[in-house]
Amino acid sequence: MRFRSDPAAIRGSIAPLVTPFTADGALDEESLRALVGWQIEQGSHGISTGGSTGEPGAQSTEERVAAMRVVAAEVAGRVPFVPGTGSARLDETLALTEAAERLGADAVLVITPYYARPSQEALFRWYSAVAGEFPGLPIVVYNVPSRTAVDIAPETVGRLRRTHPNIVGIKETTKDFEHFSRVLHECGRDFLMWSGIELLCLPLLAIGGVGFVSAAANLAPAAVAEMYTAYVQGDRERALELHYALHPIADLLFVETNPAPAKHVLARWGRIASGCVRPPLITPTEAGMARIDVLLAQGKEIIR
């Protein structure tokens, strides 16, 4: 909560945690607490939960709030806490956002409503409803058209930014790099932008981004955080070394549907008790596990 009054301080690698489940599919609070501690020890600049990597669509609102409660308590103000609170339903989004505000979140990440494919005017009204309900809480728009089937236009983001002072930034998970630039041009270069595409994290910094919410931080948190730090401290060569060294990890994450590969690896490492993912996802197939092993070997130098 100590970063809520200064969202511009929320920078660098914001780790989007997997949500650990027990072997029978229940929320594994012990593993979740351990993940938070490990991420902070490894140098992650912030923590997020409830984003795409956290399987929010497979959890009830009550389970998502329970996970937020665990993470907020473990973070304890040491780094920014930016939970995902979006849903396909407005009432659920408002309930989750209210819980995040009460638990001390520094900002919230609100995904574009999925499946319905709303128009740009509908998206403006959706985000306006959330921002208007929580005027003291920084709101970060989460654009991930590959999962939601809707792409929020730069002009819509600009309109939201001009209308609602608490809409402070956007997480862009699109491979259209021109889109990144147009959003910043529309909203102003002081608008906060994070990349959710692993191999666009470093390039985004060059055009004014403030960091990344990269699933790669689940497996290589120190390397992802160092890539940001190296860049902002002027060591561009080291940042580039890490960018290219992270390629195998980025590929590993999507051998099969994220977050199944990451959970499989974390369970093998003993970081979480089980690699369980909830339906409709499945744990990696034999072919998938073989490919994961190859990519792990290729990326071993940056895994600590």
mmCIF file with all atom_site columns, C-alpha atoms in Angstrom, residues 18 20 37 52 89 107 109 122 127 129 132 137 139 146 177 190 202 204 219 222 235 266-267 273 304:
data_model
loop_
_atom_site.group_PDB
_atom_site.id
_atom_site.type_symbol
_atom_site.label_atom_id
_atom_site.label_alt_id
_atom_site.label_comp_id
_atom_site.label_asym_id
_atom_site.label_entity_id
_atom_site.label_seq_id
_atom_site.pdbx_PDB_ins_code
_atom_site.Cartn_x
_atom_site.Cartn_y
_atom_site.Cartn_z
_atom_site.occupancy
_atom_site.B_iso_or_equiv
_atom_site.pdbx_formal_charge
_atom_site.auth_seq_id
_atom_site.auth_comp_id
_atom_site.auth_asym_id
_atom_site.auth_atom_id
_atom_site.pdbx_PDB_model_num
ATOM 1  C CA . VAL A 1 18  ? 1.506   -19.037 -10.763 1.00 0.00 ? 18  VAL A CA 1
ATOM 2  C CA . PRO A 1 20  ? -0.014  -23.290 -6.651  1.00 0.00 ? 20  PRO A CA 1
ATOM 3  C CA . GLY A 1 37  ? 9.519   -14.994 -0.411  1.00 0.00 ? 37  GLY A CA 1
ATOM 4  C CA . SER A 1 52  ? -3.248  -15.079 -16.843 1.00 0.00 ? 52  SER A CA 1
ATOM 5  C CA . ARG A 1 89  ? -18.300 -9.985  -15.279 1.00 0.00 ? 89  ARG A CA 1
ATOM 6  C CA . ALA A 1 107 ? -2.428  -0.907  -7.912  1.00 0.00 ? 107 ALA A CA 1
ATOM 7  C CA . LEU A 1 109 ? -4.388  -5.044  -13.062 1.00 0.00 ? 109 LEU A CA 1
ATOM 8  C CA . ALA A 1 122 ? -18.140 -0.587  -24.270 1.00 0.00 ? 122 ALA A CA 1
ATOM 9  C CA . TYR A 1 127 ? -13.049 0.728   -17.317 1.00 0.00 ? 127 TYR A CA 1
ATOM 10 C CA . ALA A 1 129 ? -17.112 1.945   -14.084 1.00 0.00 ? 129 ALA A CA 1
ATOM 11 C CA . GLY A 1 132 ? -15.103 5.573   -10.896 1.00 0.00 ? 132 GLY A CA 1
ATOM 12 C CA . LEU A 1 137 ? -6.741  3.152   -6.370  1.00 0.00 ? 137 LEU A CA 1
ATOM 13 C CA . ILE A 1 139 ? -5.784  1.096   -12.207 1.00 0.00 ? 139 ILE A CA 1
ATOM 14 C CA . SER A 1 146 ? -4.772  -13.502 -27.643 1.00 0.00 ? 146 SER A CA 1
ATOM 15 C CA . PHE A 1 177 ? 5.114   -3.430  -31.140 1.00 0.00 ? 177 PHE A CA 1
ATOM 16 C CA . ASP A 1 190 ? 4.502   9.622   -18.411 1.00 0.00 ? 190 ASP A CA 1
ATOM 17 C CA . LEU A 1 202 ? 13.791  -5.204  -23.149 1.00 0.00 ? 202 LEU A CA 1
ATOM 18 C CA . LEU A 1 204 ? 9.883   -1.725  -24.577 1.00 0.00 ? 204 LEU A CA 1
ATOM 19 C CA . LEU A 1 219 ? 11.587  -19.562 -13.385 1.00 0.00 ? 219 LEU A CA 1
ATOM 20 C CA . ALA A 1 222 ? 16.952  -12.887 -10.813 1.00 0.00 ? 222 ALA A CA 1
ATOM 21 C CA . ASP A 1 235 ? 24.804  -1.412  -18.977 1.00 0.00 ? 235 ASP A CA 1
ATOM 22 C CA . LEU A 1 266 ? 8.618   -25.402 -10.178 1.00 0.00 ? 266 LEU A CA 1
ATOM 23 C CA . ALA A 1 267 ? 7.286   -28.677 -8.781  1.00 0.00 ? 267 ALA A CA 1
ATOM 24 C CA . ALA A 1 273 ? 4.270   -28.991 -3.798  1.00 0.00 ? 273 ALA A CA 1
ATOM 25 C CA . ARG A 1 304 ? 19.511  -19.841 -9.861  1.00 0.00 ? 304 ARG A CA 1
#
